[in-house]
mmCIF file with all atom_site columns, C-alpha atoms in Angstrom:
data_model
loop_
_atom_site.group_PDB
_atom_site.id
_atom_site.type_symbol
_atom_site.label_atom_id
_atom_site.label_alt_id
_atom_site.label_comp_id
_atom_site.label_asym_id
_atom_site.label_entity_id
_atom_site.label_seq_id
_atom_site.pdbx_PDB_ins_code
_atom_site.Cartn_x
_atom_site.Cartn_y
_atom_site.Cartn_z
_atom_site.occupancy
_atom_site.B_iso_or_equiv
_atom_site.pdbx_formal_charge
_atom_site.auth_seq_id
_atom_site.auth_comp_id
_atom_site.auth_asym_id
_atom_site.auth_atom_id
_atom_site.pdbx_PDB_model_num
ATOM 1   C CA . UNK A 1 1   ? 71.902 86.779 44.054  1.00 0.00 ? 298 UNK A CA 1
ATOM 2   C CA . UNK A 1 2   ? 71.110 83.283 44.823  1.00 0.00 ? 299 UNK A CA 1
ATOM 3   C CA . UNK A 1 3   ? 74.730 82.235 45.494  1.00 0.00 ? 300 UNK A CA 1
ATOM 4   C CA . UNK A 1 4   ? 75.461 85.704 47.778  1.00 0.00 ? 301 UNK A CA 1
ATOM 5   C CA . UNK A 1 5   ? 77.039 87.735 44.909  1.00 0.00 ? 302 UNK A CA 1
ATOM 6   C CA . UNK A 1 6   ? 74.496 90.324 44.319  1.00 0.00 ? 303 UNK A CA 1
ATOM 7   C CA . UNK A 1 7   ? 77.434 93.212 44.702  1.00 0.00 ? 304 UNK A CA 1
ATOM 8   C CA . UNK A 1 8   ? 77.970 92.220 40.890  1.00 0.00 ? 305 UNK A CA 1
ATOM 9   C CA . UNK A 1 9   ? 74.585 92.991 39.761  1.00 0.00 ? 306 UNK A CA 1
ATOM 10  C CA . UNK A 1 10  ? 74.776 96.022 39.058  1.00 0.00 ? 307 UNK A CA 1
ATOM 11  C CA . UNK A 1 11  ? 78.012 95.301 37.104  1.00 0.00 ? 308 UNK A CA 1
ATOM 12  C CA . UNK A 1 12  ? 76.861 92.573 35.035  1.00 0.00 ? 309 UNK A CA 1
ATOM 13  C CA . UNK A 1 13  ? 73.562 94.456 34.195  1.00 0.00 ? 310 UNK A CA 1
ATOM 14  C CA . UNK A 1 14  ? 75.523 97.676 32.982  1.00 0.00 ? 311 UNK A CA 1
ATOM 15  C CA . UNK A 1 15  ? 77.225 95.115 30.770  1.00 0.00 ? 312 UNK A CA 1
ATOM 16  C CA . UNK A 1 16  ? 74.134 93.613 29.558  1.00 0.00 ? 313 UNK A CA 1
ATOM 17  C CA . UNK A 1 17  ? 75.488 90.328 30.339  1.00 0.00 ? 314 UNK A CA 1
ATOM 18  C CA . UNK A 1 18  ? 72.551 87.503 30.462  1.00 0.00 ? 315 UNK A CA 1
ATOM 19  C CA . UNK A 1 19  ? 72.504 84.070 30.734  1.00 0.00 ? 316 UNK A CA 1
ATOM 20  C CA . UNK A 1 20  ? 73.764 83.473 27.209  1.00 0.00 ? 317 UNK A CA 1
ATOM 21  C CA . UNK A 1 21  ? 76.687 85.707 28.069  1.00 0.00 ? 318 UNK A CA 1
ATOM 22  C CA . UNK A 1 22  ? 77.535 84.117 31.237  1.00 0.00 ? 319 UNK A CA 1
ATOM 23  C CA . UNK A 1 23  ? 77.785 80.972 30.376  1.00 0.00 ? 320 UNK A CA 1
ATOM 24  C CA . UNK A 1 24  ? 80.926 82.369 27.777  1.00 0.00 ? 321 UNK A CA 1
ATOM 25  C CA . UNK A 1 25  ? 82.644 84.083 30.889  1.00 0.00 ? 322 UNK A CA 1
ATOM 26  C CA . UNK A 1 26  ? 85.645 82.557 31.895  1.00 0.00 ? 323 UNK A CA 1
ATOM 27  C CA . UNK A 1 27  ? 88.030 83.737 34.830  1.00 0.00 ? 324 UNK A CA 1
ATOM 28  C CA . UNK A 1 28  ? 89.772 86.328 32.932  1.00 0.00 ? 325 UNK A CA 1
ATOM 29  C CA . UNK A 1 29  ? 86.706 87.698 31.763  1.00 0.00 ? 326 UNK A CA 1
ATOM 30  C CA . UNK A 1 30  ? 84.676 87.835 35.542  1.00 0.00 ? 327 UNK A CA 1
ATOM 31  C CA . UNK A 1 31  ? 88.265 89.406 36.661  1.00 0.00 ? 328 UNK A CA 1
ATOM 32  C CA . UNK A 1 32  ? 87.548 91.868 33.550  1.00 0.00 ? 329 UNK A CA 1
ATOM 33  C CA . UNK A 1 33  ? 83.577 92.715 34.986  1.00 0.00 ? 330 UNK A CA 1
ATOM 34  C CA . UNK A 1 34  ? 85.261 93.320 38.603  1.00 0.00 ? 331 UNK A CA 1
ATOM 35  C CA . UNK A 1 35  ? 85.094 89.932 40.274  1.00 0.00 ? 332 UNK A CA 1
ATOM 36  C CA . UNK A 1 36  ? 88.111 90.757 41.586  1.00 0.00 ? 333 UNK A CA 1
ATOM 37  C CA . UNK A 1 37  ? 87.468 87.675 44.374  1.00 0.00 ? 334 UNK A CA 1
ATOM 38  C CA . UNK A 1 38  ? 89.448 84.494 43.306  1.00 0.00 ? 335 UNK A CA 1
ATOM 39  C CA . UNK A 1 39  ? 86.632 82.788 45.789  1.00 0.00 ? 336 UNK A CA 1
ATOM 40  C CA . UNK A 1 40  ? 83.704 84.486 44.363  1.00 0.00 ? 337 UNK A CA 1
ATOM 41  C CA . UNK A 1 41  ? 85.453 83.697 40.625  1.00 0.00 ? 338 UNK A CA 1
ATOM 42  C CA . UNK A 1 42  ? 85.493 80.209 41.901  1.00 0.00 ? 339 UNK A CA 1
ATOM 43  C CA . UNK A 1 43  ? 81.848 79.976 43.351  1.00 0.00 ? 340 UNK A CA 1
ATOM 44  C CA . UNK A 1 44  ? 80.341 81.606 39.359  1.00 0.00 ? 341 UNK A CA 1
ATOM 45  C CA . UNK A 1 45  ? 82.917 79.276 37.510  1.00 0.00 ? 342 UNK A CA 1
ATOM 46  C CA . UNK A 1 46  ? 81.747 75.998 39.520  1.00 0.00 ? 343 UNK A CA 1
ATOM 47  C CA . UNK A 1 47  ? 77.993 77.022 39.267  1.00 0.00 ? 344 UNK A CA 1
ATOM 48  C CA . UNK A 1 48  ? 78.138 78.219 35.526  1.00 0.00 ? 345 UNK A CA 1
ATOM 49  C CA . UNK A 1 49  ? 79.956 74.425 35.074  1.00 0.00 ? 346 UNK A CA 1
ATOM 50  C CA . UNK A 1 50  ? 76.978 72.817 37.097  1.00 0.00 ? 347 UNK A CA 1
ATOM 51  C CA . UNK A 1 51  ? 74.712 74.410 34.688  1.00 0.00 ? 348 UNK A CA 1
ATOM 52  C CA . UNK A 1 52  ? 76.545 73.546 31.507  1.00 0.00 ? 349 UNK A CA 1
ATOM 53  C CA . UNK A 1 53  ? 76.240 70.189 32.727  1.00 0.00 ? 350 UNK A CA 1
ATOM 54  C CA . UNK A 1 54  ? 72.847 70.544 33.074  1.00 0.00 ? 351 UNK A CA 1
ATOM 55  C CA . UNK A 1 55  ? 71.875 71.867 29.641  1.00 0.00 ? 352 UNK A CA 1
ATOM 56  C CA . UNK A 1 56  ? 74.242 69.244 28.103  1.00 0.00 ? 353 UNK A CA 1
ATOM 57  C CA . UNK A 1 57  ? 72.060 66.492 29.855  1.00 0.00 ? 354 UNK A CA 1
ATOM 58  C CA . UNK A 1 58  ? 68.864 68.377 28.679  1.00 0.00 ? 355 UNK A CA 1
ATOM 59  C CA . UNK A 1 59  ? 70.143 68.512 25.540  1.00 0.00 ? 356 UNK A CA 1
ATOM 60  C CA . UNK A 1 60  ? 70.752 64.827 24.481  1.00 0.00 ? 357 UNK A CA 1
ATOM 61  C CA . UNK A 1 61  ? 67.476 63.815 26.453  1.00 0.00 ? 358 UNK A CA 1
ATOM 62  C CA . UNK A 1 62  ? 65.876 66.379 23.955  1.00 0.00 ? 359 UNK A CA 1
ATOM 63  C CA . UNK A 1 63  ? 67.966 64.202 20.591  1.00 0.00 ? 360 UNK A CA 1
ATOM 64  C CA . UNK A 1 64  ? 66.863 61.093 22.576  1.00 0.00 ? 361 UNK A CA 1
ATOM 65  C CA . UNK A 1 65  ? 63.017 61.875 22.998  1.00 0.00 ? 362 UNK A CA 1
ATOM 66  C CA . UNK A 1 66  ? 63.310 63.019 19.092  1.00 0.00 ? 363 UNK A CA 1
ATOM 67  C CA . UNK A 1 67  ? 64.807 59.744 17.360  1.00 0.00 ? 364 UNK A CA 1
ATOM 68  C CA . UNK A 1 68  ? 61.994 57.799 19.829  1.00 0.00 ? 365 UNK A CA 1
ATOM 69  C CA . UNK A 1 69  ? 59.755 60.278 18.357  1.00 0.00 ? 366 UNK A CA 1
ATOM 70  C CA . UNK A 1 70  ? 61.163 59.612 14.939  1.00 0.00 ? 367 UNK A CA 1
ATOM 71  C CA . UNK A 1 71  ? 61.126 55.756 15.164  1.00 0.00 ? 368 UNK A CA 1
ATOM 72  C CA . UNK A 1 72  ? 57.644 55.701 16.043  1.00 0.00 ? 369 UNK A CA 1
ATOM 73  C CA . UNK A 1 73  ? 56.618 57.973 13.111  1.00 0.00 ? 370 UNK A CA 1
ATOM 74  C CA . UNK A 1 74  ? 58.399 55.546 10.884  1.00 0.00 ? 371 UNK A CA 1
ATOM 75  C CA . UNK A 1 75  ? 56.800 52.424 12.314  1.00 0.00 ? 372 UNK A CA 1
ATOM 76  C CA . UNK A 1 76  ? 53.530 53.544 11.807  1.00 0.00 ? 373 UNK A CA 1
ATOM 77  C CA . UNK A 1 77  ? 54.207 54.839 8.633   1.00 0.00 ? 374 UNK A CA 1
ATOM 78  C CA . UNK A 1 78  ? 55.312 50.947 8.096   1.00 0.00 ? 375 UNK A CA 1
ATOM 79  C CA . UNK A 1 79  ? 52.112 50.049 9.076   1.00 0.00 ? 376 UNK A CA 1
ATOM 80  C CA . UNK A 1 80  ? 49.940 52.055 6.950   1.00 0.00 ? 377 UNK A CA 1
ATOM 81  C CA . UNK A 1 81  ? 51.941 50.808 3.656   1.00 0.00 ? 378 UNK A CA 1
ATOM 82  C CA . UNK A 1 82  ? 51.242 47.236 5.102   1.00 0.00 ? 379 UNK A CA 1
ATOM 83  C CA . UNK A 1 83  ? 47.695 48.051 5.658   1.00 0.00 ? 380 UNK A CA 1
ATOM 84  C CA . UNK A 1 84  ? 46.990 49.942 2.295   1.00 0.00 ? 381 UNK A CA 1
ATOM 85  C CA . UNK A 1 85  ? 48.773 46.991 0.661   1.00 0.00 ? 382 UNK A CA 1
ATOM 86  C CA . UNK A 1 86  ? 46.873 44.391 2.093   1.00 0.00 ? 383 UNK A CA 1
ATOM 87  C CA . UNK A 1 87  ? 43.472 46.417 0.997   1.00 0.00 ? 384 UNK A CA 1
ATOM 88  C CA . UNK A 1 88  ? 44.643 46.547 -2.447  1.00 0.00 ? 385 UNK A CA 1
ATOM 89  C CA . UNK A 1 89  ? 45.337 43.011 -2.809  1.00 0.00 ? 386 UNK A CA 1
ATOM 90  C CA . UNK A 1 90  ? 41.777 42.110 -1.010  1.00 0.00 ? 387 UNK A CA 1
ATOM 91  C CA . UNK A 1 91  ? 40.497 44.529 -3.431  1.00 0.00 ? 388 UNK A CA 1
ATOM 92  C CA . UNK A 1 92  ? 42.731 42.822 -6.452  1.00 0.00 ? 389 UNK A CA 1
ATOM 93  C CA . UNK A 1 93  ? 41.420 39.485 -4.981  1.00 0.00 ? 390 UNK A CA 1
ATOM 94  C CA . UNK A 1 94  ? 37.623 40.450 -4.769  1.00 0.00 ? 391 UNK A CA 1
ATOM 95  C CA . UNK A 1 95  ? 37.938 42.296 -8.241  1.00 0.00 ? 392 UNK A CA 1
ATOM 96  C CA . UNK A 1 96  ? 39.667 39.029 -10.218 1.00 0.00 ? 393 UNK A CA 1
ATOM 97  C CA . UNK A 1 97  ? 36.788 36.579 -8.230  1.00 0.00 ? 394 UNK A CA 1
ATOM 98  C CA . UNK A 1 98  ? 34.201 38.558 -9.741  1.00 0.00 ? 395 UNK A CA 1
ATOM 99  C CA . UNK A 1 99  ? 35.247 38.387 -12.986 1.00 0.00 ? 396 UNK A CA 1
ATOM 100 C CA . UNK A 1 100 ? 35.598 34.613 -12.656 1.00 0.00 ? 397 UNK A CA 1
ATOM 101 C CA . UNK A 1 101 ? 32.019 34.398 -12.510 1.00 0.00 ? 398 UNK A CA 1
#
């Protein structure tokens, strides 16, 4: 409706096609639901391309912000071996001083 196409509504609703669905629909198929407008064709293909764009761009942000995610998770896992090491060994240290006395 957005992009002045709403004569297809009812069309695309009777064929239960959502967003998952459009983003499939090629130019045979929108000639196949009635868009029998090469224009109006044109104006669905070039906004259904704008959005597949889109979700590719949200998509590898999404990888991105996980392997940052990821990296930190490992780094401070790093850091609580190095810390739990370095309380055994004062512990190993204080243990073997004691017995020296």
């Amino acid at each position: 409706m957005s992009l002045n196409l709403e004569q297809y509504v009812s069309e695309f609703s009777a064929q239960n096609i959502n967003g998952e669905h459009l983003l499939q629909l090629d130019g045979s198929k929108l000639k196949a639901l009635g868009m029998t407008s090469p224009q109006d064709r044109a104006i669905i293909k070039k906004k259904l391309k704008e959005i597949k764009v889109s979700l590719e761009k949200a998509r590898k942000t999404q990888e991105k912000m996980e392997k940052q995610r990821e990296k930190l998770r490992k780094k401070e896992q790093e850091q609580l071996q190095r810390r739990s090491k370095k309380t055994d060994k004062c512990s190993s240290d204080a243990t073997e001083g004691t017995n020296e006395q």
